[in-house]
Amino acid sequence: QASPPEEKTKTLDKAGVLHRTKTAEKGKRLRKKHWSASWTVLEGGVLTFFKDSKTSAAGGLRQPSKFSTPEYTVELRGATLSWAPKDKSSRKNVLELRSRDGSEYLIQHDSEAIISTWHKAIAQGIQELSAD
Ligand code: I3P
């Protein structure tokens, strides 16, 4: 083979614990924010937030659904990602992800280095899907 499969599929896999809250559901803004720490997996153009942060990395990256129920799954195709404006949250390092169907999520981590790697990975995922 000329190249290993991971070079062909371009899928960027990433997993870790992030703080997140949903702020809109299909275009309808939600009244209250409920931040929670959640095990989060980026794979195959889909970002999945699990119910809690306890789902371990053991199997959580490859086949998360076997181990825990996703709370939200966000299709990155047609989504947009930006740094959240200050009026969206008092927290630092907050990303805003808007899905094509009009749902919105804030994603946050106290570490700027960690949130930056998520920013890059999600942005790259969105970009790769838009090229199809
Ligand atoms: C909200 C809670 C959120 C906070 C939000 C508060 O209060 O403290 O964490 O968002 O601020 O209203 P409650 O628990 O009573 O719902 P941030 O942490 O993102 O700032 P907001 O009203 O400015 O959105």
Coordinates of N, CA and C and ligand atoms in Angstrom, one line a residue:
Q1 N 0.8 -1.2 0.0 CA 0.0 0.0 0.0 C 0.9 1.3 0.0
A2 N 0.4 2.2 -0.7 CA 1.2 3.5 -0.9 C 1.2 4.3 0.5
S3 N 0.0 4.3 1.1 CA 0.0 5.1 2.3 C -0.9 4.4 3.3
P4 N -0.6 4.6 4.6 CA -1.5 4.0 5.7 C -2.9 4.6 5.6
P5 N -3.9 3.8 6.1 CA -5.3 4.3 6.0 C -5.5 5.6 6.6
E6 N -4.8 5.9 7.7 CA -5.1 7.2 8.4 C -4.8 8.4 7.6
E7 N -3.9 8.2 6.6 CA -3.5 9.4 5.8 C -4.6 9.6 4.7
K8 N -5.3 8.6 4.4 CA -6.4 8.7 3.4 C -7.7 9.2 3.9
T9 N -8.0 8.8 5.1 CA -9.3 9.2 5.7 C -9.4 10.6 6.3
K10 N -8.2 11.1 6.6 CA -8.1 12.5 7.2 C -8.9 12.7 8.5
T11 N -9.5 11.6 9.0 CA -10.2 11.7 10.2 C -9.3 12.1 11.4
L12 N -9.7 13.2 12.1 CA -8.9 13.6 13.2 C -9.6 13.2 14.5
D13 N -9.0 12.3 15.2 CA -9.7 11.7 16.4 C -9.1 12.5 17.6
K14 N -10.0 12.8 18.5 CA -9.6 13.5 19.7 C -10.6 13.2 20.8
A15 N -10.2 13.1 22.0 CA -11.1 12.9 23.1 C -10.6 13.4 24.4
G16 N -11.5 13.9 25.2 CA -11.1 14.4 26.5 C -12.3 15.0 27.2
V17 N -12.0 15.6 28.4 CA -13.0 16.1 29.2 C -13.1 17.7 29.0
L18 N -14.3 18.1 28.6 CA -14.5 19.6 28.4 C -15.7 20.0 29.1
H19 N -15.8 21.3 29.4 CA -17.1 21.8 29.9 C -17.9 22.3 28.7
R20 N -19.2 22.0 28.8 CA -20.0 22.4 27.7 C -21.5 22.6 28.1
T21 N -22.1 23.4 27.4 CA -23.6 23.7 27.6 C -24.2 24.0 26.3
K22 N -25.5 23.5 26.2 CA -26.2 23.7 25.0 C -26.9 25.1 25.1
T23 N -26.9 25.9 24.1 CA -27.5 27.2 24.3 C -28.7 27.5 23.3
A24 N -28.8 26.6 22.3 CA -29.9 26.7 21.4 C -30.2 25.3 20.8
E25 N -31.5 25.1 20.6 CA -32.0 23.8 20.0 C -32.8 24.1 18.8
K26 N -32.2 23.7 17.6 CA -32.8 23.9 16.3 C -33.4 25.3 16.2
G27 N -32.5 26.3 16.4 CA -32.9 27.7 16.2 C -33.5 28.3 17.4
K28 N -34.0 27.6 18.3 CA -34.6 28.2 19.5 C -33.7 28.3 20.7
R29 N -33.5 29.5 21.1 CA -32.5 29.8 22.1 C -33.0 29.2 23.5
L30 N -32.2 28.5 24.2 CA -32.5 28.0 25.5 C -32.4 29.0 26.6
R31 N -33.3 29.0 27.5 CA -33.3 30.0 28.5 C -32.1 30.0 29.5
K32 N -31.8 28.8 29.9 CA -30.8 28.7 30.9 C -29.6 27.9 30.4
K33 N -28.4 28.2 30.9 CA -27.2 27.4 30.6 C -27.0 26.4 31.7
H34 N -26.7 25.2 31.4 CA -26.3 24.2 32.4 C -25.0 23.7 32.0
W35 N -23.9 24.3 32.5 CA -22.6 23.8 32.2 C -22.4 22.4 32.9
S36 N -21.8 21.5 32.2 CA -21.3 20.3 32.8 C -20.0 19.8 32.2
A37 N -19.2 19.1 33.0 CA -18.0 18.5 32.5 C -18.4 17.2 31.8
S38 N -17.9 17.1 30.6 CA -18.4 15.9 29.8 C -17.3 15.3 29.0
W39 N -17.3 14.0 28.9 CA -16.4 13.3 28.1 C -16.8 13.6 26.6
T40 N -15.8 14.0 25.8 CA -16.1 14.5 24.5 C -15.2 13.9 23.5
V41 N -15.8 13.4 22.4 CA -15.1 12.7 21.4 C -15.3 13.3 20.0
L42 N -14.3 13.5 19.3 CA -14.4 14.0 17.9 C -13.9 12.9 17.0
E43 N -14.8 12.4 16.2 CA -14.4 11.3 15.3 C -15.3 11.3 14.1
G44 N -14.7 11.1 13.0 CA -15.4 11.0 11.7 C -16.4 12.1 11.4
G45 N -16.0 13.3 11.8 CA -16.8 14.5 11.4 C -18.0 14.7 12.4
V46 N -18.0 14.0 13.5 CA -19.0 14.1 14.5 C -18.4 14.4 15.9
L47 N -19.0 15.4 16.5 CA -18.5 15.6 17.9 C -19.6 15.1 18.8
T48 N -19.2 14.3 19.8 CA -20.1 13.7 20.7 C -19.8 14.1 22.1
F49 N -20.8 14.6 22.8 CA -20.7 14.9 24.2 C -21.4 13.8 25.0
F50 N -20.7 13.2 25.9 CA -21.3 12.2 26.8 C -21.9 12.8 28.0
K51 N -22.7 12.1 28.7 CA -23.5 12.6 29.8 C -22.6 13.2 30.9
D52 N -21.5 12.5 31.2 CA -20.6 13.0 32.2 C -19.2 12.8 31.9
S53 N -18.3 13.1 32.8 CA -16.9 13.1 32.5 C -16.2 11.8 32.9
K54 N -17.1 10.8 33.3 CA -16.5 9.6 33.9 C -16.2 8.5 32.9
T55 N -16.9 8.6 31.7 CA -16.6 7.6 30.7 C -15.1 7.7 30.4
S56 N -14.5 6.6 30.6 CA -13.0 6.6 30.5 C -12.5 6.5 29.1
A57 N -11.3 6.8 28.9 CA -10.7 6.7 27.6 C -10.6 5.2 27.1
A58 N -10.8 4.3 28.0 CA -10.8 2.9 27.6 C -11.9 2.6 26.7
G59 N -11.7 2.6 25.4 CA -12.8 2.3 24.5 C -13.6 3.6 24.1
G60 N -13.5 4.6 24.9 CA -14.3 5.8 24.6 C -14.0 6.5 23.3
L61 N -12.8 6.3 22.8 CA -12.4 7.0 21.6 C -13.0 6.2 20.3
R62 N -12.8 4.9 20.4 CA -13.1 4.1 19.2 C -14.6 3.8 19.1
Q63 N -15.2 3.3 20.1 CA -16.6 2.9 20.1 C -17.3 3.4 21.3
P64 N -17.5 4.7 21.4 CA -18.1 5.3 22.6 C -19.5 4.7 22.9
S65 N -20.3 4.5 21.9 CA -21.7 4.1 22.2 C -21.8 2.7 22.9
K66 N -20.7 2.0 22.9 CA -20.7 0.7 23.6 C -20.6 0.9 25.1
F67 N -20.0 2.0 25.5 CA -19.7 2.2 26.9 C -20.6 3.3 27.6
S68 N -21.1 4.2 26.8 CA -21.9 5.2 27.5 C -22.8 5.8 26.4
T69 N -23.9 6.4 26.9 CA -24.9 7.0 26.0 C -24.5 8.4 25.7
P70 N -24.4 8.8 24.4 CA -24.1 10.2 24.1 C -25.3 11.0 24.6
E71 N -25.0 12.2 25.0 CA -26.0 13.2 25.4 C -26.4 14.0 24.1
Y72 N -25.3 14.5 23.5 CA -25.5 15.3 22.3 C -24.5 14.8 21.2
T73 N -25.0 14.7 20.0 CA -24.0 14.5 18.9 C -24.2 15.6 17.9
V74 N -23.1 16.2 17.5 CA -23.1 17.3 16.6 C -22.4 17.0 15.3
E75 N -23.2 17.0 14.2 CA -22.6 16.8 12.9 C -21.8 18.0 12.5
L76 N -20.5 17.8 12.2 CA -19.7 19.0 11.8 C -20.0 19.5 10.4
R77 N -20.6 18.7 9.6 CA -20.9 19.2 8.2 C -21.8 20.4 8.3
G78 N -21.3 21.5 7.7 CA -22.2 22.7 7.7 C -22.2 23.4 9.0
A79 N -21.4 23.0 10.0 CA -21.4 23.7 11.3 C -20.4 24.9 11.2
T80 N -20.5 25.8 12.2 CA -19.5 26.9 12.3 C -19.0 26.9 13.7
L81 N -17.7 27.4 13.8 CA -17.1 27.4 15.1 C -16.4 28.8 15.2
S82 N -16.6 29.4 16.4 CA -15.9 30.6 16.6 C -15.6 30.8 18.1
W83 N -14.7 31.7 18.5 CA -14.6 32.0 19.9 C -15.8 32.8 20.3
A84 N -16.4 32.4 21.5 CA -17.6 33.0 21.9 C -17.4 34.5 22.3
P85 N -18.2 35.4 21.9 CA -18.1 36.8 22.4 C -18.3 36.8 23.9
K86 N -17.7 37.8 24.5 CA -17.7 38.0 26.0 C -19.1 37.9 26.6
D87 N -20.1 38.4 25.9 CA -21.5 38.5 26.4 C -22.1 37.1 26.5
K88 N -21.5 36.1 25.9 CA -22.1 34.8 25.9 C -21.8 34.0 27.2
S89 N -20.7 34.4 27.8 CA -20.3 33.7 29.1 C -19.3 34.5 29.8
S90 N -19.3 34.3 31.1 CA -18.3 35.0 32.0 C -17.0 34.1 32.0
R91 N -17.1 32.9 31.5 CA -15.9 32.0 31.5 C -14.9 32.4 30.5
K92 N -13.7 32.0 30.7 CA -12.6 32.2 29.7 C -12.5 31.0 28.8
N93 N -11.9 31.2 27.7 CA -11.6 30.2 26.7 C -12.9 29.4 26.2
V94 N -13.8 30.2 25.8 CA -15.1 29.6 25.4 C -15.3 29.6 23.9
L95 N -15.6 28.4 23.3 CA -15.8 28.3 21.9 C -17.4 28.1 21.7
E96 N -17.8 28.7 20.6 CA -19.2 28.5 20.2 C -19.3 27.7 19.0
L97 N -20.1 26.6 19.1 CA -20.3 25.7 17.9 C -21.7 25.7 17.5
R98 N -22.0 26.1 16.3 CA -23.4 26.1 15.7 C -23.5 25.0 14.7
S99 N -24.5 24.2 14.9 CA -24.7 23.1 13.9 C -25.6 23.6 12.8
R100 N -25.5 22.8 11.7 CA -26.3 23.2 10.5 C -27.8 23.3 10.9
D101 N -28.3 22.5 11.8 CA -29.7 22.5 12.1 C -30.1 23.6 13.2
G102 N -29.1 24.5 13.5 CA -29.5 25.6 14.3 C -29.3 25.3 15.8
S103 N -28.6 24.3 16.2 CA -28.4 24.1 17.6 C -27.0 24.7 17.9
E104 N -26.9 25.2 19.1 CA -25.6 25.9 19.5 C -25.1 25.4 20.9
Y105 N -23.8 25.3 20.9 CA -23.2 24.8 22.1 C -22.0 25.7 22.5
L106 N -21.8 25.9 23.8 CA -20.6 26.5 24.2 C -19.7 25.4 24.8
I107 N -18.4 25.5 24.5 CA -17.4 24.5 24.9 C -16.3 25.3 25.6
Q108 N -15.9 24.8 26.7 CA -14.9 25.6 27.5 C -13.9 24.7 28.2
H109 N -12.7 25.2 28.4 CA -11.7 24.6 29.2 C -10.8 25.7 29.8
D110 N -10.5 25.5 31.1 CA -9.7 26.6 31.7 C -8.3 26.7 31.1
S111 N -7.8 25.6 30.5 CA -6.5 25.6 29.9 C -6.6 26.1 28.5
E112 N -5.9 27.2 28.2 CA -5.9 27.8 26.8 C -5.3 26.8 25.9
A113 N -4.3 26.1 26.3 CA -3.6 25.2 25.4 C -4.5 24.1 25.0
I114 N -5.3 23.6 26.0 CA -6.2 22.5 25.7 C -7.4 22.9 24.8
I115 N -8.0 24.0 25.1 CA -9.1 24.5 24.3 C -8.6 24.8 22.8
S116 N -7.3 25.3 22.7 CA -6.8 25.6 21.4 C -6.6 24.3 20.5
T117 N -6.3 23.2 21.2 CA -6.1 22.0 20.3 C -7.5 21.5 19.9
W118 N -8.5 21.7 20.7 CA -9.9 21.4 20.3 C -10.4 22.3 19.2
H119 N -10.1 23.6 19.4 CA -10.4 24.6 18.3 C -9.9 24.2 17.0
K120 N -8.6 23.8 17.0 CA -8.0 23.4 15.7 C -8.6 22.1 15.2
A121 N -8.8 21.2 16.0 CA -9.3 19.9 15.6 C -10.7 20.0 15.0
I122 N -11.6 20.8 15.7 CA -13.0 20.9 15.3 C -13.0 21.7 14.0
A123 N -12.2 22.8 13.9 CA -12.2 23.7 12.8 C -11.7 22.9 11.5
Q124 N -10.7 22.1 11.8 CA -10.2 21.2 10.7 C -11.2 20.2 10.2
G125 N -11.9 19.7 11.2 CA -13.0 18.7 10.8 C -14.1 19.4 10.0
I126 N -14.5 20.6 10.4 CA -15.5 21.3 9.6 C -15.0 21.6 8.2
Q127 N -13.8 22.0 8.1 CA -13.2 22.4 6.8 C -13.1 21.2 5.9
E128 N -12.7 20.1 6.4 CA -12.5 18.9 5.6 C -13.9 18.4 5.0
L129 N -14.9 18.5 5.9 CA -16.2 18.1 5.4 C -16.8 19.1 4.3
S130 N -16.5 20.3 4.5 CA -17.0 21.3 3.5 C -16.3 21.1 2.1
A131 N -15.2 20.5 2.1 CA -14.5 20.2 0.8 C -15.1 19.1 0.0
D132 N -15.9 18.2 0.7 CA -16.5 17.1 0.0 C -17.5 17.5 -1.1
Ligands
I3P1 C1 -26.2 30.9 35.4 C2 -24.9 30.1 35.6 C3 -24.1 30.0 34.4 C4 -23.8 31.4 33.9 C5 -25.0 32.2 33.6 C6 -25.9 32.3 34.8 O1 -26.9 31.0 36.5 O2 -24.2 30.7 36.7 O3 -22.9 29.4 34.7 O4 -23.1 31.3 32.7 O5 -24.6 33.5 33.2 O6 -27.1 33.0 34.5 P1 -28.0 29.9 37.0 O7 -27.2 28.7 37.5 O8 -28.8 30.5 38.0 O9 -28.8 29.5 35.8 P2 -21.5 31.4 32.5 O10 -20.9 30.5 33.5 O11 -21.3 31.0 31.1 O12 -21.2 32.9 32.7 P3 -25.4 34.4 32.1 O13 -26.8 34.7 32.7 O14 -24.5 35.6 32.0 O15 -25.5 33.6 30.9

